[in-house]
JSON list of C-alpha atoms in Angstrom, two decimals:
[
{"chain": "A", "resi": 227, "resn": "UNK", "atom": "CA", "xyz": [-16.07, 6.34, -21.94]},
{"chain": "A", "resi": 228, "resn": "UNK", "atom": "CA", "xyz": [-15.52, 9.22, -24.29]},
{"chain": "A", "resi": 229, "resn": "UNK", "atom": "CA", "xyz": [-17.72, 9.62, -27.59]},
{"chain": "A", "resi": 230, "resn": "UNK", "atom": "CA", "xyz": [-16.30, 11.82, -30.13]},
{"chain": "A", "resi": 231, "resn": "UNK", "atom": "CA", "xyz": [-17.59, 15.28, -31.39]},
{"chain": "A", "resi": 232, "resn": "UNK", "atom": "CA", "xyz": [-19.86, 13.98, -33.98]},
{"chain": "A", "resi": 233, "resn": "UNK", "atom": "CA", "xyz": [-18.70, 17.25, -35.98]},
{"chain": "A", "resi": 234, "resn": "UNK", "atom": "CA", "xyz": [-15.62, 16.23, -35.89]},
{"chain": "A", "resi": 235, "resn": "UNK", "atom": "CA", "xyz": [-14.76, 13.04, -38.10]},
{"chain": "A", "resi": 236, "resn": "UNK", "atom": "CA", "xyz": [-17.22, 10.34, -40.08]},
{"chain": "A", "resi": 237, "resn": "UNK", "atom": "CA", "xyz": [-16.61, 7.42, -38.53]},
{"chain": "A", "resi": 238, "resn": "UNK", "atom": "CA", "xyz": [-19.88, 5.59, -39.75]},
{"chain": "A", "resi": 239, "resn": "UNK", "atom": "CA", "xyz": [-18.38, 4.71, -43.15]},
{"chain": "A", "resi": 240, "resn": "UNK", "atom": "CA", "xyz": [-14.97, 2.74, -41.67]},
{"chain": "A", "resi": 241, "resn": "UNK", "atom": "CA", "xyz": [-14.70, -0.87, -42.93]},
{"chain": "A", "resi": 242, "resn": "UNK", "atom": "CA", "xyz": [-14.47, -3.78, -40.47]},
{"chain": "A", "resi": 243, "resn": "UNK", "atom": "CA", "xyz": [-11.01, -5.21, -40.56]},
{"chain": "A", "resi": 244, "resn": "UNK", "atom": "CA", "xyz": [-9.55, -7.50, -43.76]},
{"chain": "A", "resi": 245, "resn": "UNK", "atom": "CA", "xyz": [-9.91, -11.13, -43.39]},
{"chain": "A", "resi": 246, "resn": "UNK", "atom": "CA", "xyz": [-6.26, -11.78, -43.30]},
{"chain": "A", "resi": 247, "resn": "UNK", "atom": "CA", "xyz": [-6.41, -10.57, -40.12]},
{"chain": "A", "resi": 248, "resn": "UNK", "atom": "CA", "xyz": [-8.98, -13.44, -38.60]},
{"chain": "A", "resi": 249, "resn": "UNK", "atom": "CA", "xyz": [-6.61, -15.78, -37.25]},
{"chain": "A", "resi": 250, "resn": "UNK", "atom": "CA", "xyz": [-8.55, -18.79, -38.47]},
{"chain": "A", "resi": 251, "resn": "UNK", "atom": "CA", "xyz": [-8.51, -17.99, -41.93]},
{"chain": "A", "resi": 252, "resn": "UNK", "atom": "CA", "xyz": [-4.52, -16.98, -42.10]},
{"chain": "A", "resi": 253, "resn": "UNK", "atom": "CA", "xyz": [-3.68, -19.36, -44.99]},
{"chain": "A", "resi": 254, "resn": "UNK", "atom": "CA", "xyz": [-0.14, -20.30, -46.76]},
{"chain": "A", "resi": 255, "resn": "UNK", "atom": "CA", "xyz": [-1.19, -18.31, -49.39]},
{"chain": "A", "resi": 256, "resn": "UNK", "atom": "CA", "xyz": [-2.28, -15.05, -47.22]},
{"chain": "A", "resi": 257, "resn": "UNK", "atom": "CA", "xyz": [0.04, -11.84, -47.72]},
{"chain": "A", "resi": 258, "resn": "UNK", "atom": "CA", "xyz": [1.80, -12.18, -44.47]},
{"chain": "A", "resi": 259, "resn": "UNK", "atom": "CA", "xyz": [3.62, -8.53, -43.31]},
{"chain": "A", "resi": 260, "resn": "UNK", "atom": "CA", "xyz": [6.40, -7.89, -41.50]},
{"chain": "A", "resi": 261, "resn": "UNK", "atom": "CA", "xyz": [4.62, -7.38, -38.46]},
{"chain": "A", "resi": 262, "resn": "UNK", "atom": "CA", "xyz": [0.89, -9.26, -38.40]},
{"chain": "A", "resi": 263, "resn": "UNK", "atom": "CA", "xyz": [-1.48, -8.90, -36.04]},
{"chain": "A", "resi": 264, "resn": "UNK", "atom": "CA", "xyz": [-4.65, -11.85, -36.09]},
{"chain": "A", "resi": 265, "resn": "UNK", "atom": "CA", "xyz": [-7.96, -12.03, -34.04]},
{"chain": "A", "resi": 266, "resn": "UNK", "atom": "CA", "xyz": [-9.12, -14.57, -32.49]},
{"chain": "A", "resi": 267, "resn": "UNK", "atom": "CA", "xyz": [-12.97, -14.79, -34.20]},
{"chain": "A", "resi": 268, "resn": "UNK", "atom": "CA", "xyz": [-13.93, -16.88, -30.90]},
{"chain": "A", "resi": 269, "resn": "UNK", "atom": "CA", "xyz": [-13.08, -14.61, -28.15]},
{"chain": "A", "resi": 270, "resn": "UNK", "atom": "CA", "xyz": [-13.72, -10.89, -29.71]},
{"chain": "A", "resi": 271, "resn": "UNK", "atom": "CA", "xyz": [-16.90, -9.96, -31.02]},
{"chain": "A", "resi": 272, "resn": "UNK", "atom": "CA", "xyz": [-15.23, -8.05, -33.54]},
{"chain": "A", "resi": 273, "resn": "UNK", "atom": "CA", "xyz": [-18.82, -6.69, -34.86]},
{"chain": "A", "resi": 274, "resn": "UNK", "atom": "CA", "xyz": [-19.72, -4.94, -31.54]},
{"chain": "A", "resi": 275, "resn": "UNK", "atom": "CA", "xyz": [-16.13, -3.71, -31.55]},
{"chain": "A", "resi": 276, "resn": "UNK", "atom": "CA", "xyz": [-16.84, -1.97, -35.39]},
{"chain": "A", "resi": 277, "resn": "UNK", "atom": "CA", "xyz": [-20.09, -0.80, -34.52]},
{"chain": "A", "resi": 278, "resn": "UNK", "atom": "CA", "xyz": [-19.21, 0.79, -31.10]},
{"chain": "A", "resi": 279, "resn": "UNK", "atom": "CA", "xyz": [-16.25, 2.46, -33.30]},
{"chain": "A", "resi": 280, "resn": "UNK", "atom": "CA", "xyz": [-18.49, 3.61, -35.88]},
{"chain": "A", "resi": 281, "resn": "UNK", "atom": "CA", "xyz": [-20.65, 5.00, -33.37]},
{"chain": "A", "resi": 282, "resn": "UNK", "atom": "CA", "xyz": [-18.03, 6.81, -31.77]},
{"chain": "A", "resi": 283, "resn": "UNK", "atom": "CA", "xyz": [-18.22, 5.13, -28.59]},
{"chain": "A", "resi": 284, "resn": "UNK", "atom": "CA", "xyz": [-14.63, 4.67, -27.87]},
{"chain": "A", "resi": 285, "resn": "UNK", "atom": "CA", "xyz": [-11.75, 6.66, -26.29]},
{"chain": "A", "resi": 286, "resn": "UNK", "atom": "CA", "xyz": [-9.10, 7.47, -29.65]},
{"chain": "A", "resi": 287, "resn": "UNK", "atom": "CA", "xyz": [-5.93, 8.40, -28.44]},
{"chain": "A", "resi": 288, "resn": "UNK", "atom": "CA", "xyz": [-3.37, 9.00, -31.28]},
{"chain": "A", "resi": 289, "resn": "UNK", "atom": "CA", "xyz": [-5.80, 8.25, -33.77]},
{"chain": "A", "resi": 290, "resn": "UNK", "atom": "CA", "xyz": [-6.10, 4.63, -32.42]},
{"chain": "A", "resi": 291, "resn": "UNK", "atom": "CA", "xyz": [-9.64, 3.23, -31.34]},
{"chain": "A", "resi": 292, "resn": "UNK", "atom": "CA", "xyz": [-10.10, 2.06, -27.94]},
{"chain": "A", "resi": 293, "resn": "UNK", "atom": "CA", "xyz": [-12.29, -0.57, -27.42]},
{"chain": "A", "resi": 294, "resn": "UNK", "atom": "CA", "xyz": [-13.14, -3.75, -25.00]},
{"chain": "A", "resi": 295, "resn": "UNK", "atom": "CA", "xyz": [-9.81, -3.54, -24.21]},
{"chain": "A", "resi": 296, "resn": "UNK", "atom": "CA", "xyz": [-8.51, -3.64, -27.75]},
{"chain": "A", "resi": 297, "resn": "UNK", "atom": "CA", "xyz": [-7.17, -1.19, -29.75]},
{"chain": "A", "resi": 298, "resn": "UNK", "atom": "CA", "xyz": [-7.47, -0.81, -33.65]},
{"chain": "A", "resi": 299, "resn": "UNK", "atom": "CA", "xyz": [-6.04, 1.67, -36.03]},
{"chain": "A", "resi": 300, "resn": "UNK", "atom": "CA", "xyz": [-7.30, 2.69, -39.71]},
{"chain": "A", "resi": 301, "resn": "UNK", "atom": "CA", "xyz": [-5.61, 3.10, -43.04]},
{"chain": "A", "resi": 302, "resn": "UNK", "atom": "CA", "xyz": [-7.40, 3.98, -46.33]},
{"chain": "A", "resi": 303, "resn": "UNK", "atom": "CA", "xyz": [-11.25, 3.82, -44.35]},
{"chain": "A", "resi": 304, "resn": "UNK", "atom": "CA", "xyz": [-10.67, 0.21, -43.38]},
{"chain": "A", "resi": 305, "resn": "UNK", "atom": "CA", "xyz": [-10.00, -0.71, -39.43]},
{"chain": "A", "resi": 306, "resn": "UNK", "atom": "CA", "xyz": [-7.29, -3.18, -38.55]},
{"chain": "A", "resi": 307, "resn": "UNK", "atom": "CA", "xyz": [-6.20, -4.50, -34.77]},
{"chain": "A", "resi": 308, "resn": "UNK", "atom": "CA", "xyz": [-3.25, -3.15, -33.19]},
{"chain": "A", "resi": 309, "resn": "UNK", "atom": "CA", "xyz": [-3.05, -5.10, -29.85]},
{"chain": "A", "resi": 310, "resn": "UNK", "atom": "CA", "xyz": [-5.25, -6.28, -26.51]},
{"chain": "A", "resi": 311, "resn": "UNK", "atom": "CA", "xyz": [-7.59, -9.30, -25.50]},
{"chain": "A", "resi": 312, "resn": "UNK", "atom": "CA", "xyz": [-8.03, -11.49, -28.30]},
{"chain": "A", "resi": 313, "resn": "UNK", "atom": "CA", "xyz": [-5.31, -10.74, -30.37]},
{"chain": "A", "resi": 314, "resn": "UNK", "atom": "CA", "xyz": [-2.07, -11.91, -31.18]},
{"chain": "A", "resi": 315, "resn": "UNK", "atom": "CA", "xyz": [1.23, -9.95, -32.98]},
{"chain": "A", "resi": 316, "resn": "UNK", "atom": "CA", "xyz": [3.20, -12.36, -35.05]},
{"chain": "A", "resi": 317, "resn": "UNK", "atom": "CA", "xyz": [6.29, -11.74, -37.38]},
{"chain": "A", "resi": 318, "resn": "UNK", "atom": "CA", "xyz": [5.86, -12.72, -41.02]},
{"chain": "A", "resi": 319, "resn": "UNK", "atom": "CA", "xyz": [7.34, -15.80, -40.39]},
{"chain": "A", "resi": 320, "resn": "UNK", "atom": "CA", "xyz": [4.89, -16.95, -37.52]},
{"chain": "A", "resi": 321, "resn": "UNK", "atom": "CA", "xyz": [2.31, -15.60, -39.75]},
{"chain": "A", "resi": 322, "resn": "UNK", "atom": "CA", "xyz": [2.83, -18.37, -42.06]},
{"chain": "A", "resi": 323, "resn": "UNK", "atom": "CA", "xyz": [3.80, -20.63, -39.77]},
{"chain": "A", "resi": 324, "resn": "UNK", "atom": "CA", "xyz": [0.08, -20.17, -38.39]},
{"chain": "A", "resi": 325, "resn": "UNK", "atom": "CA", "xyz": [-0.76, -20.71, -42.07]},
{"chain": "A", "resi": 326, "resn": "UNK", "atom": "CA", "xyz": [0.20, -24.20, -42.23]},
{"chain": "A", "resi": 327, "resn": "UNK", "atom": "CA", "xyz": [-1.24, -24.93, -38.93]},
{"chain": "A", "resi": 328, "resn": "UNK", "atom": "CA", "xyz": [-4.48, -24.02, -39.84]},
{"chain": "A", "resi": 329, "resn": "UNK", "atom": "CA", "xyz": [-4.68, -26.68, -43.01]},
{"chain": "A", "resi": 330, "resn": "UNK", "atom": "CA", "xyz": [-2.65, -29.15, -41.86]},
{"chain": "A", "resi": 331, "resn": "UNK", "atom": "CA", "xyz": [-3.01, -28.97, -38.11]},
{"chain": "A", "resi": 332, "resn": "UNK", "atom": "CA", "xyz": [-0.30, -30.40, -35.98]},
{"chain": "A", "resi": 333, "resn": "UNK", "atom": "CA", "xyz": [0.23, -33.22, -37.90]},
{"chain": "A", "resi": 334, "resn": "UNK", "atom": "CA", "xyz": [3.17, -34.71, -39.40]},
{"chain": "A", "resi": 335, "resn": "UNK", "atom": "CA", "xyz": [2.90, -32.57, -42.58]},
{"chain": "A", "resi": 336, "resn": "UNK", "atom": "CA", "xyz": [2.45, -29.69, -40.63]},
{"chain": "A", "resi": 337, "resn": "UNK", "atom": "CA", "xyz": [6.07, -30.79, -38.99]},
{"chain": "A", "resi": 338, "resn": "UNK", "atom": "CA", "xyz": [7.37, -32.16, -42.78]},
{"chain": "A", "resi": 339, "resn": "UNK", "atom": "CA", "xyz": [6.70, -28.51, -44.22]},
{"chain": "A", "resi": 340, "resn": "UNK", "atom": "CA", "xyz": [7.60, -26.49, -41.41]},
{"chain": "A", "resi": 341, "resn": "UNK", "atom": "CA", "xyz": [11.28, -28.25, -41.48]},
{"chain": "A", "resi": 342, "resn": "UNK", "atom": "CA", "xyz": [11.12, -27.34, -45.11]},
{"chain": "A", "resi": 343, "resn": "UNK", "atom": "CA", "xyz": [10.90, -23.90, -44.79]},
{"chain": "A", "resi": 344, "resn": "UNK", "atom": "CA", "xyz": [13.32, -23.53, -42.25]},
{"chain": "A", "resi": 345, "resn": "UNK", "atom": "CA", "xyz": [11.18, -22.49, -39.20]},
{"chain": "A", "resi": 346, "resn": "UNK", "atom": "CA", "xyz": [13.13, -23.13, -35.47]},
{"chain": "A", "resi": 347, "resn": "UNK", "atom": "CA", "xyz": [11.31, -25.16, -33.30]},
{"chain": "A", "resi": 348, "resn": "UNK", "atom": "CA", "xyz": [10.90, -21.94, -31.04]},
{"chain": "A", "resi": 349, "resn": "UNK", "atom": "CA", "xyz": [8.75, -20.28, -33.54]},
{"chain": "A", "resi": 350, "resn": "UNK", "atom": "CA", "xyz": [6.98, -23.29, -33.93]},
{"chain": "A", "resi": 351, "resn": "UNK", "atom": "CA", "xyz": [6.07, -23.95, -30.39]},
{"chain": "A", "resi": 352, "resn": "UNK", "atom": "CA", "xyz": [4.41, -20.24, -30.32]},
{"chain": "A", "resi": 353, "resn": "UNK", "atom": "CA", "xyz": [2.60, -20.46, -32.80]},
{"chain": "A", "resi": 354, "resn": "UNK", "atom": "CA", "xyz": [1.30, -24.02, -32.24]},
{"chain": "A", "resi": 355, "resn": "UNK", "atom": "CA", "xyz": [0.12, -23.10, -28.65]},
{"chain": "A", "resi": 356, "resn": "UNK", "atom": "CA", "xyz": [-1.57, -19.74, -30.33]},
{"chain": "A", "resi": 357, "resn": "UNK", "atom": "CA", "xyz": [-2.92, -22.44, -32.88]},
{"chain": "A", "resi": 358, "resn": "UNK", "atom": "CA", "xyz": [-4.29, -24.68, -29.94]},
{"chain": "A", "resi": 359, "resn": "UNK", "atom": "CA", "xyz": [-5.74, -21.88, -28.63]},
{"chain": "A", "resi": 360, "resn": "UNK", "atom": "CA", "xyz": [-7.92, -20.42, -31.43]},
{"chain": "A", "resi": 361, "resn": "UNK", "atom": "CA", "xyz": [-8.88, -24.52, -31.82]},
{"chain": "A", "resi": 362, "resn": "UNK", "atom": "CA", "xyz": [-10.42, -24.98, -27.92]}
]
């Protein structure tokens, strides 16, 4: 593992990553990007992943952290995942698809509302297996 040049950059002051990225808290109402990418709270201990960050115990390639097999980037002092174990990319539309899945479950709602906004059944299906996975 490579630590950084403690000269080199402060790295002690970088904010853990926003909410909206936890995958279990993605709500209808949470700004959802063109490209999104959650954690999953359950299989990342996202604290050891900050902490071994602000410690400088990771490899940064491109000014990307490596970590745990994860990678996370920074923007304005605050960290937010990229890609690797744990986490999951989703298009705005997924995003909010996840949304709805989180407060209404896979229920009949959850179908009623979907059909409403005009998500395919393909985008759907993804996201509902991602959902059944952060739920195990």
């Amino acid at each position: 593992m490579w630590v950084h040049n403690d000269g080199c950059c402060d790295l002690s002051n970088l904010k853990t990553i926003n909410t909206r990225h936890y995958a279990d808290k993605v709500t209808q109402k949470s700004v959802a990007k063109e490209k999104n990418t959650v954690v999953n709270r359950k299989a990342v201990d996202i604290s050891a992943d900050v902490q071994a960050i602000r410690d400088g115990k990771v490899n940064i390639i491109n000014n990307q952290f490596h970590v745990n097999g994860r990678i996370y980037g920074h923007h304005d002092g605050t960290l937010y995942p990229i890609s690797g174990t744990g986490f999951y990319t989703l298009n705005r539309a997924e995003y909010k698809v996840l949304g709805v899945y989180n407060q209404f479950g896979n229920s009949q709602k959850s179908k009623q509302i979907l059909s409403n906004m005009g998500i395919d059944k393909t985008t759907q299906n993804k996201v509902l297996e991602i959902f059944q996975e952060l739920n195990k």
